[in-house]
PDB file of C-alpha atoms in Angstrom:
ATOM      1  CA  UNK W 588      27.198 -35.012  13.593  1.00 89.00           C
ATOM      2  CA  UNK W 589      25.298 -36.028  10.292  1.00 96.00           C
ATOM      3  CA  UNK W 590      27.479 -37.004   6.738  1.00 97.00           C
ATOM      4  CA  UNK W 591      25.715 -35.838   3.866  1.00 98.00           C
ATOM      5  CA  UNK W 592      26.769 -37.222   0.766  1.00 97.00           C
ATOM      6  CA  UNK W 593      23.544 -37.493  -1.627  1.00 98.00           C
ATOM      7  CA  UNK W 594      21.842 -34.980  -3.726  1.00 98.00           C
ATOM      8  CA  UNK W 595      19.086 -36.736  -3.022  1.00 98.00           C
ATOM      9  CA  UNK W 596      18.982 -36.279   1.140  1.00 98.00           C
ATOM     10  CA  UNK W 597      16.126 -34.445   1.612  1.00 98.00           C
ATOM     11  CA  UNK W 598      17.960 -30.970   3.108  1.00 98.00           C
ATOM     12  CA  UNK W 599      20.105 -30.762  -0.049  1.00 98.00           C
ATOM     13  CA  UNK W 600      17.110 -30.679  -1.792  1.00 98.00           C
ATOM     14  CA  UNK W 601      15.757 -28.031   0.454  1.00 98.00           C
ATOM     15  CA  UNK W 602      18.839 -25.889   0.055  1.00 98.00           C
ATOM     16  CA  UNK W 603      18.183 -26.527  -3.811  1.00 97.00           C
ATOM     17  CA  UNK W 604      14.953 -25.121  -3.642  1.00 98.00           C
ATOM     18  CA  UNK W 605      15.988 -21.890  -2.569  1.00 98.00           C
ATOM     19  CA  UNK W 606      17.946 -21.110  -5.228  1.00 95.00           C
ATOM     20  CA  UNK W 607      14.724 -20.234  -6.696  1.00 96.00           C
ATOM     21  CA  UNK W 608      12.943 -16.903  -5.414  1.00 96.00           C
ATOM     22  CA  UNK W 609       9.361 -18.667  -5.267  1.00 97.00           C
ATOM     23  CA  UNK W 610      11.278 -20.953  -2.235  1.00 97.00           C
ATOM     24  CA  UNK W 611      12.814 -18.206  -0.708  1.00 96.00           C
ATOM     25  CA  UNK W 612       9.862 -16.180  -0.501  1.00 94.00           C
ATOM     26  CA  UNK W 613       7.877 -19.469   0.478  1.00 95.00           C
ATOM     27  CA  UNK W 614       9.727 -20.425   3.329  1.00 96.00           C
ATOM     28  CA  UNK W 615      11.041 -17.134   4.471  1.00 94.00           C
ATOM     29  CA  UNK W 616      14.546 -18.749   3.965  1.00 96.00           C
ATOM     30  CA  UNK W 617      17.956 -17.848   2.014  1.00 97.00           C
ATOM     31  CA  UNK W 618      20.868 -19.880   1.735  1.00 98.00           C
ATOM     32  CA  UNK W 619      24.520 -17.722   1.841  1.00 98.00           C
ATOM     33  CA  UNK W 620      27.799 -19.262   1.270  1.00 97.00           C
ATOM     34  CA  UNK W 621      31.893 -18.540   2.109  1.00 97.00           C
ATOM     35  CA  UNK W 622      33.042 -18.087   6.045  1.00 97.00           C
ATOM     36  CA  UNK W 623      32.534 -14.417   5.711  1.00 97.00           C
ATOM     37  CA  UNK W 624      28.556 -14.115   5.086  1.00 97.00           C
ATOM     38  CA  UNK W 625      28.375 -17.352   7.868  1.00 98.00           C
ATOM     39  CA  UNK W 626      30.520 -14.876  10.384  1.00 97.00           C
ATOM     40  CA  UNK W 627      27.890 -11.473   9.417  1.00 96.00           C
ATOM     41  CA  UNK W 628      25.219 -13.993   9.466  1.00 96.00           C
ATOM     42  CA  UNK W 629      25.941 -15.588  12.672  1.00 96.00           C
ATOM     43  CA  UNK W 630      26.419 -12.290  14.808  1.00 94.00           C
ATOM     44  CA  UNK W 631      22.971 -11.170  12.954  1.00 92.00           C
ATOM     45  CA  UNK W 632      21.781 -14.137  14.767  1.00 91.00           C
ATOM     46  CA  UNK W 633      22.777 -12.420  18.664  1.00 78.00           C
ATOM     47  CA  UNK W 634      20.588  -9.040  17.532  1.00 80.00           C
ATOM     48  CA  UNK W 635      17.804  -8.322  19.864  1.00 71.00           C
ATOM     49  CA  UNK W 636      15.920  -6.766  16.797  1.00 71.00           C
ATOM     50  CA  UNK W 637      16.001 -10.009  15.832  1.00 73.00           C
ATOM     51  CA  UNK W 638      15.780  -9.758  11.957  1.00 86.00           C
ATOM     52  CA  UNK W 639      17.784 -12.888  10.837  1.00 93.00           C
ATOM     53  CA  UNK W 640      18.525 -16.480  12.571  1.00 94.00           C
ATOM     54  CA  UNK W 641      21.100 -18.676  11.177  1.00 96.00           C
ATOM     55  CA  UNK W 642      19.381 -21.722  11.582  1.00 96.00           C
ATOM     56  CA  UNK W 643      21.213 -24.572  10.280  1.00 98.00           C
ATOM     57  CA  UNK W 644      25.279 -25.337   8.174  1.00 98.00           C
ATOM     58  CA  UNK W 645      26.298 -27.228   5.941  1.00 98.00           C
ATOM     59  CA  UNK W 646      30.551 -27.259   6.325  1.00 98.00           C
ATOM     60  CA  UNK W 647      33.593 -29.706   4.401  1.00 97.00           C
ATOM     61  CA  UNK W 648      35.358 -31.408   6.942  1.00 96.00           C
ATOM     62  CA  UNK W 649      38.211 -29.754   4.986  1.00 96.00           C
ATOM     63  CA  UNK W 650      37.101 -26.191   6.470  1.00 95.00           C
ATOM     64  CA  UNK W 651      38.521 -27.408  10.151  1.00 90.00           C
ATOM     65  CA  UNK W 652      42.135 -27.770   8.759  1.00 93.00           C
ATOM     66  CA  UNK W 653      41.900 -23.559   8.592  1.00 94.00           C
ATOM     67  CA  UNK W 654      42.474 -21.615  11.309  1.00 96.00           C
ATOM     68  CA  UNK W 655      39.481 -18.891  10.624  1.00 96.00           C
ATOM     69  CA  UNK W 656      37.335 -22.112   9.071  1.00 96.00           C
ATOM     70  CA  UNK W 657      38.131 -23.949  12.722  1.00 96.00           C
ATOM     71  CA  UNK W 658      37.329 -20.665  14.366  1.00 97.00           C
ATOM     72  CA  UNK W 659      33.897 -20.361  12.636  1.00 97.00           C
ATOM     73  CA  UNK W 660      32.636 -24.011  13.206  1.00 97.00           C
ATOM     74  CA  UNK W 661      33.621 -23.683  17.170  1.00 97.00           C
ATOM     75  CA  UNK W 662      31.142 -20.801  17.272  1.00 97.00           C
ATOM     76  CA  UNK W 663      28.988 -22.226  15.547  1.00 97.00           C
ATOM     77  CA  UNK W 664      28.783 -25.105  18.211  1.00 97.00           C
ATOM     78  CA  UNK W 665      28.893 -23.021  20.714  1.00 96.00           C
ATOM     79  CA  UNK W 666      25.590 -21.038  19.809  1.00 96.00           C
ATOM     80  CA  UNK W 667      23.880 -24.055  18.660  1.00 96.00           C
ATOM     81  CA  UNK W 668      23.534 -23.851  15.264  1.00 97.00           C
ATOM     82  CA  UNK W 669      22.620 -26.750  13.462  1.00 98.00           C
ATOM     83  CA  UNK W 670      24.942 -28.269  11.930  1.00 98.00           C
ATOM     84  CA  UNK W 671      25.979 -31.319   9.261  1.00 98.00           C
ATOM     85  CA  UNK W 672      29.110 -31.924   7.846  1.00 98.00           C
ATOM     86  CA  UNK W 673      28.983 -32.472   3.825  1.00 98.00           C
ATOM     87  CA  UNK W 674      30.812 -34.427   1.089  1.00 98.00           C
ATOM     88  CA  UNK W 675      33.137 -32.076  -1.087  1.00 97.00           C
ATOM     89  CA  UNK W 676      31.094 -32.363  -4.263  1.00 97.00           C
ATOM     90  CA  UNK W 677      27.989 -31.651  -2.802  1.00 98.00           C
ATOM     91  CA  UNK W 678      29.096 -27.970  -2.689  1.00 97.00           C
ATOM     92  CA  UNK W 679      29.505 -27.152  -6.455  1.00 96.00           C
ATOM     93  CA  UNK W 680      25.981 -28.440  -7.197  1.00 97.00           C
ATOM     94  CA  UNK W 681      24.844 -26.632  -3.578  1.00 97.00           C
ATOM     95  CA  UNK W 682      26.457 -23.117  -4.214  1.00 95.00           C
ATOM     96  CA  UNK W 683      26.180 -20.600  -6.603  1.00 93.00           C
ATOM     97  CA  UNK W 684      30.192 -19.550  -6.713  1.00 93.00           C
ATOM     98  CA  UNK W 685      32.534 -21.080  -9.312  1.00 92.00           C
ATOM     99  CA  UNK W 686      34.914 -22.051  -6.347  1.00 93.00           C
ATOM    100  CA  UNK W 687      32.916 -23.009  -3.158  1.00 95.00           C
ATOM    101  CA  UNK W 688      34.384 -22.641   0.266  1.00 95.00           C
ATOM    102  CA  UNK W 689      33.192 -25.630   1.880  1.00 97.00           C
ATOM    103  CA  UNK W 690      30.525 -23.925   3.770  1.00 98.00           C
ATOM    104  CA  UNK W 691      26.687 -23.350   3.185  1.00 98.00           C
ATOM    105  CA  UNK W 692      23.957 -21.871   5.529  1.00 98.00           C
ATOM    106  CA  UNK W 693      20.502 -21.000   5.767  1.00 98.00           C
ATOM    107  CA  UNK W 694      19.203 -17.998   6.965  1.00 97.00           C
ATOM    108  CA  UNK W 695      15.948 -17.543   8.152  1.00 95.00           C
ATOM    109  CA  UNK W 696      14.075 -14.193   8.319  1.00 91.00           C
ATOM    110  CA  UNK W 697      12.349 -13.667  11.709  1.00 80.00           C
ATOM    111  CA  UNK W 698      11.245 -10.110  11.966  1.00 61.00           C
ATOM    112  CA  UNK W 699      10.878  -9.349   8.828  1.00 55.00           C
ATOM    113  CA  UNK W 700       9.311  -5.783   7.976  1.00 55.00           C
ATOM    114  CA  UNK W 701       7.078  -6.253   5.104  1.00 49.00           C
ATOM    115  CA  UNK W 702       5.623  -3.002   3.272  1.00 49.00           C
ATOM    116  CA  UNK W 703       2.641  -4.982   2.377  1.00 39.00           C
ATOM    117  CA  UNK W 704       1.053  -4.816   5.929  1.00 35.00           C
ATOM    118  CA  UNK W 705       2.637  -1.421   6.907  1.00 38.00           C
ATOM    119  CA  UNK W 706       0.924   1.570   8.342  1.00 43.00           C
ATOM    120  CA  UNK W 707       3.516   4.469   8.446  1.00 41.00           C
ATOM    121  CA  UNK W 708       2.216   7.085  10.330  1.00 42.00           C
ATOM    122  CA  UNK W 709       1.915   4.472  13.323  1.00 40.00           C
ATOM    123  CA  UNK W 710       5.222   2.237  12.846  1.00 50.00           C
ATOM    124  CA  UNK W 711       8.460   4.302  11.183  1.00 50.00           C
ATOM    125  CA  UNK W 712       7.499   7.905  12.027  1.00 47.00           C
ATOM    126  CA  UNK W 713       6.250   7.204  16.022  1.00 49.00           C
ATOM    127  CA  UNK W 714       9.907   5.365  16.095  1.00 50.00           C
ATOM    128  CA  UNK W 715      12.060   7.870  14.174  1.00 47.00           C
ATOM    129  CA  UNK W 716      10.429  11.553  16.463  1.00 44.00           C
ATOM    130  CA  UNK W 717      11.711   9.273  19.223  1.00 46.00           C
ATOM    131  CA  UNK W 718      15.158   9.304  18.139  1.00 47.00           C
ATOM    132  CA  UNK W 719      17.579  11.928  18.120  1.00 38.00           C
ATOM    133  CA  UNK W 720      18.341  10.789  14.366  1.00 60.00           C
ATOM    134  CA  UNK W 721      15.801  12.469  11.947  1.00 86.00           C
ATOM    135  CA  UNK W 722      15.197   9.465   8.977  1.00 93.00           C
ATOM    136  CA  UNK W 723      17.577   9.126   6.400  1.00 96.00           C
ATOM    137  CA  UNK W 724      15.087   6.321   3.834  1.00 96.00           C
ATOM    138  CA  UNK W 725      16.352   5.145   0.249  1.00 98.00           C
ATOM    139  CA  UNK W 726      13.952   4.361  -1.843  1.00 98.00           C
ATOM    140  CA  UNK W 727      14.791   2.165  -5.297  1.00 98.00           C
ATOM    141  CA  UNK W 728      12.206   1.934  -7.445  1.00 98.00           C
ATOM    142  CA  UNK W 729      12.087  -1.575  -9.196  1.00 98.00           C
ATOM    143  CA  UNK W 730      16.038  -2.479 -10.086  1.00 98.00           C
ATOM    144  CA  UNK W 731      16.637  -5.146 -11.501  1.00 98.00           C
ATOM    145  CA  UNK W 732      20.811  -5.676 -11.680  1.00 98.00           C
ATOM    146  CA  UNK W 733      21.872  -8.102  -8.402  1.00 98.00           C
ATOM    147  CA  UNK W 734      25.268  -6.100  -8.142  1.00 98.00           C
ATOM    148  CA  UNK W 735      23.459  -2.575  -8.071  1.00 98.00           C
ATOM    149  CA  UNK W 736      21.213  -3.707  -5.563  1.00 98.00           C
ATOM    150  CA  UNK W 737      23.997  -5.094  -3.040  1.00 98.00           C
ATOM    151  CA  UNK W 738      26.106  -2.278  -3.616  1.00 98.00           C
ATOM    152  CA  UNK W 739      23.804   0.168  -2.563  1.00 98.00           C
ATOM    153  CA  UNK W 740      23.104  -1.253   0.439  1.00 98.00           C
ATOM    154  CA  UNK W 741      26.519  -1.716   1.557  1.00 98.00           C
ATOM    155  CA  UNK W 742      26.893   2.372   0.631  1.00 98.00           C
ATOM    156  CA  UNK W 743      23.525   2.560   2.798  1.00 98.00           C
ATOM    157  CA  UNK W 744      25.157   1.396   5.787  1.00 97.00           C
ATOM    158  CA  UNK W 745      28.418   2.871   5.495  1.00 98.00           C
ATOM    159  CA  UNK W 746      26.245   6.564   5.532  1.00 98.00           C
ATOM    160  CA  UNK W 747      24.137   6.124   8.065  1.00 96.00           C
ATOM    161  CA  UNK W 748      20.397   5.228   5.455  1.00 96.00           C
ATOM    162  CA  UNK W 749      18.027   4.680   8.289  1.00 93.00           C
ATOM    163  CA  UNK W 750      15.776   2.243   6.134  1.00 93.00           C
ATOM    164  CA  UNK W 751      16.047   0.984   2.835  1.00 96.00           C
ATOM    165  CA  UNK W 752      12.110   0.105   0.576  1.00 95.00           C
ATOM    166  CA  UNK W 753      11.838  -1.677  -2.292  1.00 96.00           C
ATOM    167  CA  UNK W 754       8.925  -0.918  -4.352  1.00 97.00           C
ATOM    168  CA  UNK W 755       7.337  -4.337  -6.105  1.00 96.00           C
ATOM    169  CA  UNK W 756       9.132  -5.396  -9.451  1.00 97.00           C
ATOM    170  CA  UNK W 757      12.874  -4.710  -7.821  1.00 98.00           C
ATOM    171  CA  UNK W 758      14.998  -7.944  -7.569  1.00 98.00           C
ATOM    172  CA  UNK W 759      15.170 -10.104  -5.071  1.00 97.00           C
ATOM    173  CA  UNK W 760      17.406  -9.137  -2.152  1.00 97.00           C
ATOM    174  CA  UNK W 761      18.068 -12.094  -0.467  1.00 97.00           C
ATOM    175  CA  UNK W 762      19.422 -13.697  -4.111  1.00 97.00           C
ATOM    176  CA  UNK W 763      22.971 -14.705  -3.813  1.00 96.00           C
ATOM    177  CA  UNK W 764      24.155 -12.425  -5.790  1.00 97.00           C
ATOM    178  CA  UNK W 765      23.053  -9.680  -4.038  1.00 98.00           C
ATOM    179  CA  UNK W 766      23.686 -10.883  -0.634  1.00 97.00           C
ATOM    180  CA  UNK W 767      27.586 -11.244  -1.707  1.00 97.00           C
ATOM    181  CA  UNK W 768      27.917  -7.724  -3.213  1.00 98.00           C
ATOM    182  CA  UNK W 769      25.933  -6.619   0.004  1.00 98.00           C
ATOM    183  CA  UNK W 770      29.321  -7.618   1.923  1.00 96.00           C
ATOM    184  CA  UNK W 771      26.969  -8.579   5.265  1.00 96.00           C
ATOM    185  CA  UNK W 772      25.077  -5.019   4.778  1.00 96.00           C
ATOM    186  CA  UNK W 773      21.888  -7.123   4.084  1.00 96.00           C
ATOM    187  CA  UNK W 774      22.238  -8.267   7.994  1.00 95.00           C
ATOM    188  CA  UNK W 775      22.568  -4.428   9.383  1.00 93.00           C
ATOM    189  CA  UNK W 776      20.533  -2.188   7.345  1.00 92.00           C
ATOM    190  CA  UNK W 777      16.603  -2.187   8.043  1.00 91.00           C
ATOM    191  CA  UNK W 778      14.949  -3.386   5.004  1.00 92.00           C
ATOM    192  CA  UNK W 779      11.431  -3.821   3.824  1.00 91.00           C
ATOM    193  CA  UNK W 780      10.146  -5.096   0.007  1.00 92.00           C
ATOM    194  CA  UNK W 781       7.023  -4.841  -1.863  1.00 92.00           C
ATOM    195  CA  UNK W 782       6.558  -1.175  -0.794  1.00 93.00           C
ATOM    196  CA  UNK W 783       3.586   0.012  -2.566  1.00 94.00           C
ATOM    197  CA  UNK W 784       3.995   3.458  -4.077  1.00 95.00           C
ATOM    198  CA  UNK W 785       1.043   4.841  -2.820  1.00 92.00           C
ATOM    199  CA  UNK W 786       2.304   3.670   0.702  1.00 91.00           C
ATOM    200  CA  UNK W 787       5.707   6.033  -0.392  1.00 94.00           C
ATOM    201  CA  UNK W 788       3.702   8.789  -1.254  1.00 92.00           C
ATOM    202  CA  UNK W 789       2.417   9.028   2.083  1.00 88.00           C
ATOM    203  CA  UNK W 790       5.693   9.911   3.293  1.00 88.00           C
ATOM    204  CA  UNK W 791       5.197  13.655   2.436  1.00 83.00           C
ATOM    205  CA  UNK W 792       2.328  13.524   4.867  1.00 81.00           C
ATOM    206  CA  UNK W 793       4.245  11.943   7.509  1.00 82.00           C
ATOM    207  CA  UNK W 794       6.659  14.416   7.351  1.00 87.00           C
ATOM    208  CA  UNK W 795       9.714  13.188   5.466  1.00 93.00           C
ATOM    209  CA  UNK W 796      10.366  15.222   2.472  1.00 96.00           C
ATOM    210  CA  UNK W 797      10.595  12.639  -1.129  1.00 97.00           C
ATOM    211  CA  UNK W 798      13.429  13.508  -3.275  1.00 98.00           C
ATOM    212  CA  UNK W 799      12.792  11.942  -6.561  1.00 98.00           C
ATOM    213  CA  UNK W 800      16.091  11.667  -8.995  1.00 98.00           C
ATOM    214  CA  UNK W 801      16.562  12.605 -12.580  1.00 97.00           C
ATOM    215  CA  UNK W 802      19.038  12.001 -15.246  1.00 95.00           C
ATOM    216  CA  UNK W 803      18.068  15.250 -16.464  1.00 90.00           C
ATOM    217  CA  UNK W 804      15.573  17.500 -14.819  1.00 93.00           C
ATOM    218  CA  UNK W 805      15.646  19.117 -11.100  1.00 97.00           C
ATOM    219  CA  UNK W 806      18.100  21.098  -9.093  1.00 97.00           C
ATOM    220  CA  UNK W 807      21.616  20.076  -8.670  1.00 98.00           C
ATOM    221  CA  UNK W 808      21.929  17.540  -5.725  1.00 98.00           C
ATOM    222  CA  UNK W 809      24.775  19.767  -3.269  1.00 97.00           C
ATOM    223  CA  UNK W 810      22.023  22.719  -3.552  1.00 98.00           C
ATOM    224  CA  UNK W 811      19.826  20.359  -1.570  1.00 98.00           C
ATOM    225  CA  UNK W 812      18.743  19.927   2.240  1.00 97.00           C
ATOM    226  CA  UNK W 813      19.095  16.328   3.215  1.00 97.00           C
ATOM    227  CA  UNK W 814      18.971  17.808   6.749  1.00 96.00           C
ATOM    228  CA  UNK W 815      15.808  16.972   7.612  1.00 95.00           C
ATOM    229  CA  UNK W 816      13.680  14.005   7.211  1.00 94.00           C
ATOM    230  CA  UNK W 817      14.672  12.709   4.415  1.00 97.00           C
ATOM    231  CA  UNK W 818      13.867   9.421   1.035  1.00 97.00           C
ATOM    232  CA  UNK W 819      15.881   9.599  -1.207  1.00 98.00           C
ATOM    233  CA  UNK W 820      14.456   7.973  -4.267  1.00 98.00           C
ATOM    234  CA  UNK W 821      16.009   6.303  -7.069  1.00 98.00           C
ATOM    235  CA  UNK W 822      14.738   4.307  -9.920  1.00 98.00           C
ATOM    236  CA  UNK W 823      15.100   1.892 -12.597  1.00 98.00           C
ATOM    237  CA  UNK W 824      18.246   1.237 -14.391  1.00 97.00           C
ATOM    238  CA  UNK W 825      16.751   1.896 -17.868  1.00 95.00           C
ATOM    239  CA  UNK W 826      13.436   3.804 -17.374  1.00 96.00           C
ATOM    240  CA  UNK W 827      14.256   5.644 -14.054  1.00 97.00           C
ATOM    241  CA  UNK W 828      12.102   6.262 -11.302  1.00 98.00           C
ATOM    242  CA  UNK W 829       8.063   5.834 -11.974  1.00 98.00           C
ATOM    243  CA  UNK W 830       6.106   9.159 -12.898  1.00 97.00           C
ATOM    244  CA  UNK W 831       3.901   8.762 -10.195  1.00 97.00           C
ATOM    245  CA  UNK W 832       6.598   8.596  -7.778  1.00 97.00           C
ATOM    246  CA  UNK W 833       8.295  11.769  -9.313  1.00 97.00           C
ATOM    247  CA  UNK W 834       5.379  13.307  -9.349  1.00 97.00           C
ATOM    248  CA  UNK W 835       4.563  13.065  -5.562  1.00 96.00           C
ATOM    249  CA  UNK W 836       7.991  13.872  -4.541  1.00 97.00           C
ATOM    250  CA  UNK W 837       8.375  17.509  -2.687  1.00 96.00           C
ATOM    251  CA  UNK W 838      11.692  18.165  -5.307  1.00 97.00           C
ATOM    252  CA  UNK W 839      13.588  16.668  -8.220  1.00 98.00           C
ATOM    253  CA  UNK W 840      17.597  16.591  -7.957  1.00 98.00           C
ATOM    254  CA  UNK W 841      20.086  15.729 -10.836  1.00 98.00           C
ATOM    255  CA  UNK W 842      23.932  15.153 -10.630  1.00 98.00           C
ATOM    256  CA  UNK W 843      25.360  17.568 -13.125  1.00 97.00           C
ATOM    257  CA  UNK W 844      27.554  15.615 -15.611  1.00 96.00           C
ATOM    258  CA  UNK W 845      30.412  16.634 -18.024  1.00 95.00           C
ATOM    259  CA  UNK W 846      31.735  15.569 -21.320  1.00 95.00           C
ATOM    260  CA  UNK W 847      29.677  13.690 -23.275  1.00 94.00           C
ATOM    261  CA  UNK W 848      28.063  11.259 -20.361  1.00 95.00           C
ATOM    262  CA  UNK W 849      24.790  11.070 -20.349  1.00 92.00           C
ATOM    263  CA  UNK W 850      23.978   9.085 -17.062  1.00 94.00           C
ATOM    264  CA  UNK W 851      25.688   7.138 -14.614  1.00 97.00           C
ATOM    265  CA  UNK W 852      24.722   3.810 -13.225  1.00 97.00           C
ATOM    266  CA  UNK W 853      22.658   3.551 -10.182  1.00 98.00           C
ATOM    267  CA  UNK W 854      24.742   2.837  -7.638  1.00 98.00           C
ATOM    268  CA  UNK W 855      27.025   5.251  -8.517  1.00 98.00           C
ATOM    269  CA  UNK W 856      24.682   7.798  -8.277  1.00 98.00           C
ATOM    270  CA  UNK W 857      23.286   6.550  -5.001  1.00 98.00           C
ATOM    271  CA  UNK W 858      26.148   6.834  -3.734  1.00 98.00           C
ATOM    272  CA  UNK W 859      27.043  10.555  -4.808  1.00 98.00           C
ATOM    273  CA  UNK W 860      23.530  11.109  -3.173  1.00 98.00           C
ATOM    274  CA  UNK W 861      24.330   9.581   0.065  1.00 98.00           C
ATOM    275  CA  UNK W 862      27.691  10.424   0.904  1.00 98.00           C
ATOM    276  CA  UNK W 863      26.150  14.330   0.115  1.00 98.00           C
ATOM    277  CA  UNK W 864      23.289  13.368   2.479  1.00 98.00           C
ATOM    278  CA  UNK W 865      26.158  12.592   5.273  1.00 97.00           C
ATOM    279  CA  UNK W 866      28.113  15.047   4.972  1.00 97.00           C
ATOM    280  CA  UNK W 867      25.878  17.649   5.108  1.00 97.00           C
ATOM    281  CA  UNK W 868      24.073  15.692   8.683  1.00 95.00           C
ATOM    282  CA  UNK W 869      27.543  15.121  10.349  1.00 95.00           C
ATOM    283  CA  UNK W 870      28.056  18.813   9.503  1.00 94.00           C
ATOM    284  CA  UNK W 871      24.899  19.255  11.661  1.00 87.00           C
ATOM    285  CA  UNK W 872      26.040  16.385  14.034  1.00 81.00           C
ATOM    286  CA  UNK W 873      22.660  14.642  12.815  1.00 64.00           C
ATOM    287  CA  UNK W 874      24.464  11.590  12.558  1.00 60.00           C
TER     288      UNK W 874
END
């Protein structure tokens, strides 16, 4: 197995290089970092829907003297993953944490689903009257903050969101930052970017009723039906969800507040949204 001890080899440049979104989105790579995202990322690797590929590590010799660290890098062997064994310093200037593990990968995408080049009446809707699960879709509307993205789709999984779209403008997903607060969700949850609105508006005509959120106009949330199928749609941390989005949607919803609070952060609300959206379905045994 392969030393690396230079900044200058030319795969810790590589793994430099996606730091930056312009290489990720070039190379349809993302690095992640810590034993934990390498474990999500390596049984992503055994899906047969085949969205993700763990293609090559970067480990400390260091990481073999713990038990879960030895258990990791025998796997890792055992499936075939590429891997090099790194000097220690190399992982400050590698990863994005203030204290690296020891252990680096990269992640390739392989079936991606990109909202550029999708038709929906022929790919989501033909697969979802199939299933006995009607769609559950969350739509977020060009956020920007790395924690409220990864958070939401960790609340996406745990409540059953059937796909998650991210209209152009919304920050990156596979950014470190939002991969970590994502705790591995980013490896389950069916995701597409670049989602055109006028692609979302054609929803309604597909048959899944758009729910567009407001801080302060629409019906309270529990009075609606997220029975059927469902997108959810939230927006914007500072200027909310687009007009022309709330203006195709089939109903507005708010979350009544009290006191003096005059909003609540994104993911917070997405999740008040959600969690209402699953318990009503597992009332229904949708779920």
């Amino acid at each position: 197995m392969e030393h690396l001890t230079s900044r200058q080899n030319p795969l810790i440049k590589y793994i430099r290089s996606l730091r930056q979104r312009k290489g990720r989105e070039r190379e349809s790579r993302f690095v992640i970092e810590g034993v934990r995202l390498l474990e999500e990322a390596l049984r992503a690797t055994g899906r047969p829907e085949g969205w993700f590929c763990l293609e090559t590590v970067l480990f400390s010799p260091d990481l073999s003297h713990h038990p879960r660290g030895q258990k990791l890098i025998a796997e890792l062997a055992e499936r075939e993953v590429k891997m090099y064994t790194a000097a220690n310093e190399l992982f400050p200037y590698l990863a994005d944490t203030i204290n690296p593990q020891g252990i680096i990968g990269i992640v390739q995408r392989t079936n991606f689903l990109p909202g550029r080049v999708f038709t929906p009446e022929v790919e989501v809707f033909n697969r979802f009257s199939e299933s006995l699960t009607k769609p559950l879709i969350l739509v977020l509307d060009r956020l920007q903050d790395p924690g409220n993205l990864g958070t939401l789709l960790r609340t996406a999984e745990a409540t059953g969101v059937s796909e998650i779209w991210l209209t152009p403008g919304t920050v990156d997903p596979f950014s470190s930052k939002v991969i970590r607060a994502s705790m591995g969700s980013i490896f389950r949850v069916p995701l597409r970017t670049e989602v055109e609105p006028s692609l979302i508006s054609n929803l309604g005509q597909a048959g899944v009723r758009l729910v567009a959120t407001s801080v302060d106009k629409g019906q309270p949330y529990y009075q609606s039906d997220f029975c059927g199928p469902t997108a959810i749609l939230l927006g914007n941390e500072g200027s909310g969800l687009s007009s022309f989005l709330t203006q195709k949607s089939q109903e507005i919803i708010t979350i009544p507040l009290g006191g003096e609070v005059e909003s609540l952060n994104v993911a917070v609300a997405g999740a008040i949204l959600l969690f209402e959206a699953r318990r009503q379905r597992e009332s229904k045994n949708l779920n």
